[in-house]
């Protein structure tokens, strides 16, 4: 029954509708998808049939991108073609670079990425089409352009000249190369590549859902990805990795961080990097990032951040029965690699753009507008009183 109709009923109360969804759409199946399966009880994450552990140990980020977009792992010819396409698409258009130059240096990198991504559609050759071939080309371009945007903005805000991408390097290698201005060590490139694999896709998370809602209006891929970046920025989602590192830095040692976390819990505050809507056990991505954080610390001769992180795991388990999520160990890993804190969430976006674009393609290929309903809890039957008689 519509709200207009119920407004005229005798009680002036809305007729009872379907029961309200649990808060935050918990447990609601929003769509069907062939991309990603998460078993929160078992701590299992599967992309198109492949376990995340198998992918992170045996496939590169480019291979996983291909898997998400095409539904199969590439053979060597297909991978070479994709790498060529990515390399060709890495330089960003001049107008986009001019926008990055115009942004005040204090702009948050996630805001710079969102702004630059939005403007990329201006001269995208496939701007007018949501066809699967056009979307596939746009997915490649966006994935290739993200590392260039993030690193160019970072260098510009520090008064440095952006570094042109090197077509011989991978996405991970290029990110590090364009960020630091020198060719990265092979080990660091491998770690960054693994981090990208681990962050590439994760089902109906908030940013992906946002992307699918936008795509379901038949808005274009750039619009949907821009909205997804906006959703990822929040501290309850991708923004948590920066917050984790800020907490560790603020505390500075293991005892202080433990005391600080206890204090935060007593104030009913959330501890960044812990908890998850779906996982009831260890997030499988955190298992790999934990190893990476430890190894990076040992290689750098400083395991302090890793050890501080470890200290919080039993504490959070005991106090709240919560486990670390993907953002927990990525923080100490990225910090040990020398990556500035406010680039942590943009790195998440650099990986997740592959998942977002795969979902947008899936949505456009079999679309129905996403338009849920709500349970109205406001009043009915009010009449407009002339303004001079209102209290
Ligand atoms: N620190 C302390 N308590 C936490 C917590 C955290 N990180 N995460 C959840 N909780 C507590 C809540 O306070 C709540 O306790 P209560 O029942 O006593 O009120 C309970 O656990 C359920 O949490 P809720 O926020 O309702 O779960 P959710 O499914 O809505 O939220 C997250 C999931 C991820 C948003 C939430 O765990 C969180 O905010 N984590 C910190 C931010 C973060 O790391 N985000 C990255 C996610 S990958």
Coordinates of C-alpha atoms and ligand atoms in Angstrom, one line a residue:
X1 CA 0.0 0.0 0.0
X2 CA 1.4 3.4 -0.8
X3 CA 2.1 6.0 1.8
X4 CA -0.3 8.4 0.1
X5 CA -3.1 5.9 0.5
X6 CA -2.3 5.1 4.1
X7 CA -2.2 8.9 4.9
X8 CA -6.0 9.0 4.6
X9 CA -6.7 6.0 6.8
X10 CA -8.5 6.5 10.1
X11 CA -5.5 6.0 12.5
X12 CA -3.2 8.2 10.5
X13 CA -0.5 5.5 10.9
X14 CA 1.1 3.7 7.9
X15 CA -0.4 0.3 7.1
X16 CA 2.0 -2.4 8.2
X17 CA 4.5 -3.2 5.5
X18 CA 7.1 -6.0 5.2
X19 CA 9.3 -6.1 8.3
X20 CA 12.3 -3.7 8.2
X21 CA 15.7 -5.1 7.0
X22 CA 18.2 -5.8 9.7
X23 CA 20.3 -2.7 10.2
X24 CA 22.9 -2.1 7.5
X25 CA 21.2 -4.7 5.2
X26 CA 23.0 -7.4 7.1
X27 CA 22.4 -10.8 5.6
X28 CA 20.3 -9.4 2.7
X29 CA 21.1 -11.0 -0.6
X30 CA 21.3 -8.0 -2.9
X31 CA 22.1 -9.7 -6.2
X32 CA 23.5 -12.9 -7.6
X33 CA 27.1 -12.8 -8.8
X34 CA 29.7 -15.2 -10.3
X35 CA 32.6 -13.2 -9.0
X36 CA 33.3 -13.9 -5.4
X37 CA 32.2 -16.3 -2.7
X38 CA 32.9 -15.5 1.0
X39 CA 32.3 -18.1 3.8
X40 CA 32.5 -16.0 6.9
X41 CA 32.4 -18.9 9.3
X42 CA 35.2 -20.8 7.6
X43 CA 37.2 -17.7 6.7
X44 CA 37.2 -18.7 3.1
X45 CA 37.4 -16.3 0.1
X46 CA 37.0 -17.6 -3.5
X47 CA 37.2 -15.6 -6.7
X48 CA 35.5 -17.3 -9.7
X49 CA 36.3 -20.7 -8.2
X50 CA 39.9 -20.0 -7.1
X51 CA 40.8 -19.9 -3.4
X52 CA 42.5 -16.5 -2.4
X53 CA 45.5 -18.4 -1.0
X54 CA 46.1 -20.1 -4.4
X55 CA 45.7 -16.8 -6.2
X56 CA 48.0 -14.8 -4.0
X57 CA 50.7 -17.5 -4.1
X58 CA 50.5 -18.4 -7.8
X59 CA 49.0 -15.5 -9.8
X60 CA 49.9 -11.9 -10.4
X61 CA 47.5 -8.9 -10.0
X62 CA 47.2 -8.7 -13.8
X63 CA 46.2 -12.3 -13.9
X64 CA 43.6 -11.8 -11.2
X65 CA 42.2 -8.8 -13.0
X66 CA 41.8 -10.9 -16.1
X67 CA 40.1 -13.6 -14.1
X68 CA 37.6 -11.2 -12.6
X69 CA 36.8 -9.6 -16.0
X70 CA 36.9 -12.7 -18.2
X71 CA 35.9 -15.5 -15.8
X72 CA 39.1 -17.5 -16.5
X73 CA 42.8 -17.2 -15.9
X74 CA 44.7 -15.9 -19.0
X75 CA 47.1 -18.0 -21.0
X76 CA 50.4 -16.4 -21.7
X77 CA 49.2 -14.8 -25.0
X78 CA 46.2 -13.3 -23.3
X79 CA 48.2 -12.0 -20.4
X80 CA 50.8 -10.4 -22.7
X81 CA 47.9 -8.7 -24.6
X82 CA 46.4 -7.4 -21.3
X83 CA 49.8 -6.1 -20.1
X84 CA 50.3 -4.3 -23.4
X85 CA 46.8 -2.8 -23.1
X86 CA 47.5 -1.7 -19.5
X87 CA 50.9 -0.2 -20.4
X88 CA 49.4 1.8 -23.2
X89 CA 46.7 3.2 -21.0
X90 CA 48.9 4.2 -18.0
X91 CA 49.6 7.8 -19.0
X92 CA 46.7 10.0 -17.9
X93 CA 45.2 12.7 -20.2
X94 CA 46.6 16.2 -20.0
X95 CA 43.4 17.7 -18.6
X96 CA 43.5 15.2 -15.8
X97 CA 47.1 16.0 -14.9
X98 CA 46.1 19.7 -15.0
X99 CA 43.3 19.0 -12.5
X100 CA 45.8 17.3 -10.1
X101 CA 48.1 20.3 -10.5
X102 CA 45.3 22.6 -9.6
X103 CA 44.2 20.8 -6.5
X104 CA 45.5 22.4 -3.2
X105 CA 48.4 20.3 -1.8
X106 CA 46.4 19.6 1.3
X107 CA 43.8 17.7 -0.6
X108 CA 43.4 14.2 0.7
X109 CA 44.7 11.7 -1.9
X110 CA 41.4 9.8 -1.9
X111 CA 39.6 13.0 -2.8
X112 CA 42.2 13.7 -5.5
X113 CA 41.7 10.2 -6.9
X114 CA 37.9 10.6 -6.8
X115 CA 38.1 13.9 -8.6
X116 CA 40.6 12.8 -11.2
X117 CA 38.6 9.6 -11.9
X118 CA 35.4 11.5 -12.4
X119 CA 37.1 13.7 -15.0
X120 CA 38.6 10.8 -16.9
X121 CA 35.3 10.1 -18.7
X122 CA 35.5 13.5 -20.4
X123 CA 37.6 12.2 -23.2
X124 CA 37.1 8.5 -22.8
X125 CA 36.6 7.1 -26.3
X126 CA 33.9 4.7 -25.0
X127 CA 32.1 7.3 -22.8
X128 CA 28.7 6.9 -24.6
X129 CA 28.6 3.1 -24.4
X130 CA 27.9 0.6 -21.6
X131 CA 28.3 -2.4 -24.0
X132 CA 30.5 -5.2 -22.6
X133 CA 33.4 -4.5 -25.0
X134 CA 33.3 -0.8 -24.2
X135 CA 33.1 -1.6 -20.5
X136 CA 36.0 -4.0 -20.8
X137 CA 38.2 -1.4 -22.4
X138 CA 37.2 1.2 -19.8
X139 CA 38.1 -1.3 -17.0
X140 CA 41.6 -1.7 -18.4
X141 CA 42.0 2.0 -18.7
X142 CA 40.8 2.8 -15.2
X143 CA 43.0 0.0 -13.7
X144 CA 46.0 1.4 -15.6
X145 CA 45.3 5.0 -14.7
X146 CA 44.8 4.7 -11.0
X147 CA 48.5 4.2 -10.1
X148 CA 49.5 7.1 -12.3
X149 CA 46.9 9.4 -10.7
X150 CA 47.8 8.5 -7.1
X151 CA 51.5 8.8 -7.6
X152 CA 51.3 12.0 -9.7
X153 CA 49.2 13.7 -7.1
X154 CA 51.5 12.7 -4.3
X155 CA 54.6 14.0 -6.1
X156 CA 52.8 17.2 -7.2
X157 CA 51.7 18.0 -3.6
X158 CA 55.3 17.6 -2.5
X159 CA 56.6 19.9 -5.3
X160 CA 58.0 17.1 -7.3
X161 CA 57.5 16.3 -11.0
X162 CA 55.4 13.3 -11.7
X163 CA 57.3 10.3 -13.0
X164 CA 56.1 8.8 -16.3
X165 CA 55.0 5.2 -16.1
X166 CA 57.4 2.6 -17.4
X167 CA 55.6 0.3 -19.9
X168 CA 57.9 -2.6 -19.0
X169 CA 56.7 -2.7 -15.4
X170 CA 53.7 -4.3 -13.8
X171 CA 50.9 -2.3 -12.1
X172 CA 52.6 -2.9 -8.7
X173 CA 56.1 -2.2 -10.1
X174 CA 54.9 1.0 -11.8
X175 CA 53.2 2.2 -8.6
X176 CA 56.4 1.9 -6.6
X177 CA 58.5 3.3 -9.5
X178 CA 56.3 6.4 -10.0
X179 CA 56.0 6.9 -6.2
X180 CA 59.6 6.8 -5.3
X181 CA 61.1 7.8 -8.6
X182 CA 63.5 4.8 -8.9
X183 CA 63.0 1.2 -10.0
X184 CA 61.7 -0.8 -7.1
X185 CA 63.5 -3.9 -5.7
X186 CA 62.0 -7.1 -7.0
X187 CA 60.9 -8.2 -3.4
X188 CA 59.0 -5.0 -2.8
X189 CA 57.3 -5.3 -6.2
X190 CA 56.2 -8.9 -5.3
X191 CA 54.9 -7.8 -1.9
X192 CA 52.9 -4.9 -3.5
X193 CA 51.6 -7.2 -6.2
X194 CA 50.4 -9.7 -3.5
X195 CA 48.7 -6.9 -1.6
X196 CA 46.9 -5.9 -4.8
X197 CA 45.7 -9.5 -5.3
X198 CA 44.4 -9.7 -1.7
X199 CA 42.4 -6.4 -2.1
X200 CA 41.1 -6.9 -5.7
X201 CA 37.6 -8.2 -4.9
X202 CA 35.4 -8.9 -2.0
X203 CA 31.8 -9.5 -2.9
X204 CA 29.0 -7.1 -1.9
X205 CA 31.1 -4.7 0.3
X206 CA 30.0 -1.1 0.7
X207 CA 31.9 0.4 -2.2
X208 CA 31.1 -2.4 -4.6
X209 CA 27.4 -2.2 -3.7
X210 CA 27.6 1.6 -4.3
X211 CA 29.1 0.9 -7.7
X212 CA 26.4 -1.6 -8.6
X213 CA 23.6 0.8 -7.5
X214 CA 25.0 3.5 -9.7
X215 CA 25.6 1.2 -12.6
X216 CA 22.1 -0.2 -12.3
X217 CA 20.7 3.2 -13.3
X218 CA 22.7 2.6 -16.5
X219 CA 25.0 5.4 -15.6
X220 CA 28.5 4.8 -17.1
X221 CA 31.5 3.0 -15.5
X222 CA 33.3 6.2 -14.6
X223 CA 30.3 7.4 -12.6
X224 CA 30.0 4.1 -10.8
X225 CA 33.7 3.9 -10.0
X226 CA 33.7 7.5 -8.8
X227 CA 30.9 6.6 -6.4
X228 CA 32.8 3.5 -5.2
X229 CA 35.9 5.5 -4.4
X230 CA 33.7 7.9 -2.3
X231 CA 32.4 4.9 -0.4
X232 CA 35.8 3.3 0.1
X233 CA 37.1 6.4 1.8
X234 CA 35.1 6.0 5.0
X235 CA 36.9 4.8 8.2
X236 CA 34.5 1.8 8.5
X237 CA 35.6 0.6 5.1
X238 CA 38.9 1.2 3.2
X239 CA 39.9 4.2 5.4
X240 CA 40.6 1.9 8.3
X241 CA 44.1 1.0 7.1
X242 CA 45.3 4.5 7.6
X243 CA 43.6 4.7 11.0
X244 CA 45.4 1.5 12.1
X245 CA 48.8 3.0 11.4
X246 CA 47.9 6.3 13.0
X247 CA 47.0 4.4 16.2
X248 CA 50.3 2.5 16.2
X249 CA 52.3 5.7 15.6
X250 CA 50.5 7.6 18.2
X251 CA 51.2 4.9 20.8
X252 CA 54.7 4.1 19.7
X253 CA 55.3 0.9 21.7
X254 CA 53.5 -2.3 22.6
X255 CA 52.5 -1.5 26.2
X256 CA 51.2 1.9 25.3
X257 CA 49.1 0.5 22.4
X258 CA 47.6 -2.1 24.6
X259 CA 46.6 0.5 27.2
X260 CA 45.3 2.8 24.6
X261 CA 43.1 0.1 23.0
X262 CA 41.7 -0.9 26.4
X263 CA 40.9 2.7 27.0
X264 CA 39.2 3.1 23.6
X265 CA 37.2 -0.1 24.3
X266 CA 36.1 1.3 27.7
X267 CA 34.9 4.4 25.8
X268 CA 33.0 2.1 23.4
X269 CA 35.1 3.2 20.5
X270 CA 35.9 1.0 17.5
X271 CA 39.4 -0.2 17.1
X272 CA 40.4 0.2 13.4
X273 CA 41.4 -3.0 11.6
X274 CA 39.2 -5.3 13.7
X275 CA 35.8 -6.8 13.1
X276 CA 34.0 -7.6 9.9
X277 CA 30.4 -7.9 8.7
X278 CA 30.9 -11.3 7.2
X279 CA 33.9 -13.0 8.8
X280 CA 33.4 -14.6 12.1
X281 CA 37.0 -15.9 12.1
X282 CA 40.3 -14.7 10.8
X283 CA 39.9 -12.8 7.6
X284 CA 42.0 -15.0 5.2
X285 CA 43.5 -11.9 3.6
X286 CA 44.8 -10.9 7.0
X287 CA 46.6 -14.2 7.3
X288 CA 48.7 -13.4 4.3
X289 CA 49.2 -9.7 5.1
X290 CA 50.4 -10.8 8.6
X291 CA 53.2 -12.9 7.0
X292 CA 54.0 -10.0 4.7
X293 CA 54.2 -7.5 7.5
X294 CA 56.5 -9.8 9.5
X295 CA 58.8 -10.5 6.6
X296 CA 59.0 -6.8 5.6
X297 CA 59.8 -5.9 9.2
X298 CA 62.6 -8.5 9.4
X299 CA 64.0 -7.4 6.1
X300 CA 64.0 -3.8 7.2
X301 CA 65.5 -4.7 10.6
X302 CA 62.5 -3.2 12.4
X303 CA 59.6 -5.5 13.5
X304 CA 58.2 -3.0 16.0
X305 CA 55.0 -2.2 14.0
X306 CA 54.4 -5.9 13.3
X307 CA 54.9 -6.8 17.0
X308 CA 52.7 -4.0 18.2
X309 CA 50.0 -5.3 15.8
X310 CA 50.5 -8.9 17.1
X311 CA 50.0 -7.7 20.6
X312 CA 46.5 -6.5 19.8
X313 CA 45.2 -9.7 18.4
X314 CA 44.8 -11.7 21.7
X315 CA 43.6 -8.6 23.4
X316 CA 40.8 -8.0 20.9
X317 CA 39.9 -11.7 20.9
X318 CA 39.6 -11.7 24.6
X319 CA 37.8 -8.4 25.1
X320 CA 35.5 -8.4 22.0
X321 CA 35.9 -11.8 20.3
X322 CA 37.0 -9.9 17.2
X323 CA 39.6 -10.8 14.7
X324 CA 41.8 -8.6 12.5
X325 CA 40.5 -7.7 9.0
X326 CA 42.3 -6.9 5.7
X327 CA 43.2 -3.4 6.9
X328 CA 45.1 -4.4 10.0
X329 CA 48.4 -5.8 8.8
X330 CA 48.3 -3.9 5.5
X331 CA 49.0 -0.8 7.6
X332 CA 52.3 -2.0 9.1
X333 CA 53.3 -3.6 5.8
X334 CA 52.8 -0.5 3.8
X335 CA 54.4 1.7 6.4
X336 CA 57.5 -0.5 6.5
X337 CA 57.7 -0.2 2.7
X338 CA 58.0 3.6 3.2
X339 CA 54.5 4.4 1.8
X340 CA 52.9 7.6 3.2
X341 CA 49.9 6.9 5.4
X342 CA 47.3 8.7 3.3
X343 CA 48.2 6.6 0.3
X344 CA 47.1 3.4 2.1
X345 CA 43.5 3.7 1.1
X346 CA 44.3 4.8 -2.5
X347 CA 46.3 1.6 -2.8
X348 CA 43.2 -0.3 -1.7
X349 CA 41.3 1.5 -4.5
X350 CA 44.0 0.7 -7.0
X351 CA 43.4 -3.0 -6.4
X352 CA 39.6 -2.9 -5.9
X353 CA 39.0 -1.0 -9.1
X354 CA 39.3 -4.4 -10.8
X355 CA 36.5 -5.9 -8.6
X356 CA 34.4 -2.8 -9.0
X357 CA 34.7 -2.8 -12.8
X358 CA 33.9 -6.6 -13.0
X359 CA 30.8 -6.0 -10.9
X360 CA 29.7 -3.0 -13.1
X361 CA 30.1 -5.2 -16.2
X362 CA 28.1 -8.0 -14.5
X363 CA 25.4 -5.5 -13.6
X364 CA 25.2 -3.9 -17.0
X365 CA 25.0 -7.3 -18.7
X366 CA 21.9 -8.3 -16.7
X367 CA 20.4 -5.1 -15.4
X368 CA 17.5 -4.1 -13.3
X369 CA 17.5 -0.8 -11.4
X370 CA 18.3 -1.3 -7.7
X371 CA 15.6 0.4 -5.8
X372 CA 14.8 -1.1 -2.4
X373 CA 12.1 0.3 -0.1
X374 CA 12.1 1.5 3.4
X375 CA 9.9 1.3 6.4
X376 CA 8.3 4.7 7.0
X377 CA 8.4 5.6 10.6
X378 CA 7.4 9.3 10.4
X379 CA 4.0 10.9 11.0
X380 CA 1.1 11.1 8.6
X381 CA -1.9 13.4 8.2
X382 CA -0.1 16.7 9.0
X383 CA -1.5 19.9 7.4
X384 CA 0.6 22.9 6.3
X385 CA 0.1 25.8 8.7
X386 CA 0.6 29.3 7.4
X387 CA 4.2 30.4 8.2
X388 CA 3.1 33.3 10.5
X389 CA 1.2 30.8 12.7
X390 CA 4.0 28.3 13.1
X391 CA 5.8 28.0 16.4
Ligands
LIG1 N1 36.3 -2.3 17.8 C1 35.6 -2.5 18.8 N2 34.3 -3.0 18.8 C2 33.9 -3.4 17.6 C3 34.7 -3.3 16.4 C4 35.9 -2.7 16.5 N3 36.7 -2.6 15.5 N4 34.0 -3.8 15.4 C5 32.8 -4.2 15.9 N5 32.8 -4.0 17.2 C6 31.7 -4.3 18.1 C7 30.6 -3.3 18.0 O1 30.8 -2.2 18.9 C8 29.4 -4.1 18.4 O2 29.4 -4.4 19.8 P1 28.0 -4.3 20.6 O3 27.2 -5.5 20.0 O4 28.5 -4.6 22.0 O5 27.4 -3.0 20.4 C9 29.7 -5.5 17.7 O6 31.1 -5.6 17.7 C10 29.1 -5.6 16.3 O7 29.7 -4.5 15.5 P2 29.0 -3.7 14.4 O8 29.6 -2.4 14.2 O9 27.5 -3.7 14.6 O10 29.3 -4.6 13.2 P3 29.1 -4.3 11.6 O11 29.0 -5.5 10.9 O12 28.0 -3.3 11.5 O13 30.5 -3.5 11.3 C11 32.7 -3.1 10.7 C12 31.5 -4.1 10.7 C13 33.9 -3.7 9.9 C14 32.3 -1.8 10.1 C15 33.1 -2.9 12.2 O14 33.6 -4.1 12.7 C16 34.1 -1.8 12.3 O15 33.7 -0.6 12.5 N6 35.5 -2.1 12.4 C17 36.5 -1.1 12.5 C18 36.7 -0.4 11.1 C19 37.4 -1.3 10.2 O16 38.4 -2.0 10.5 N7 36.9 -1.4 9.0 C20 37.5 -2.2 7.9 C21 36.6 -3.3 7.5 S1 37.3 -4.4 6.4

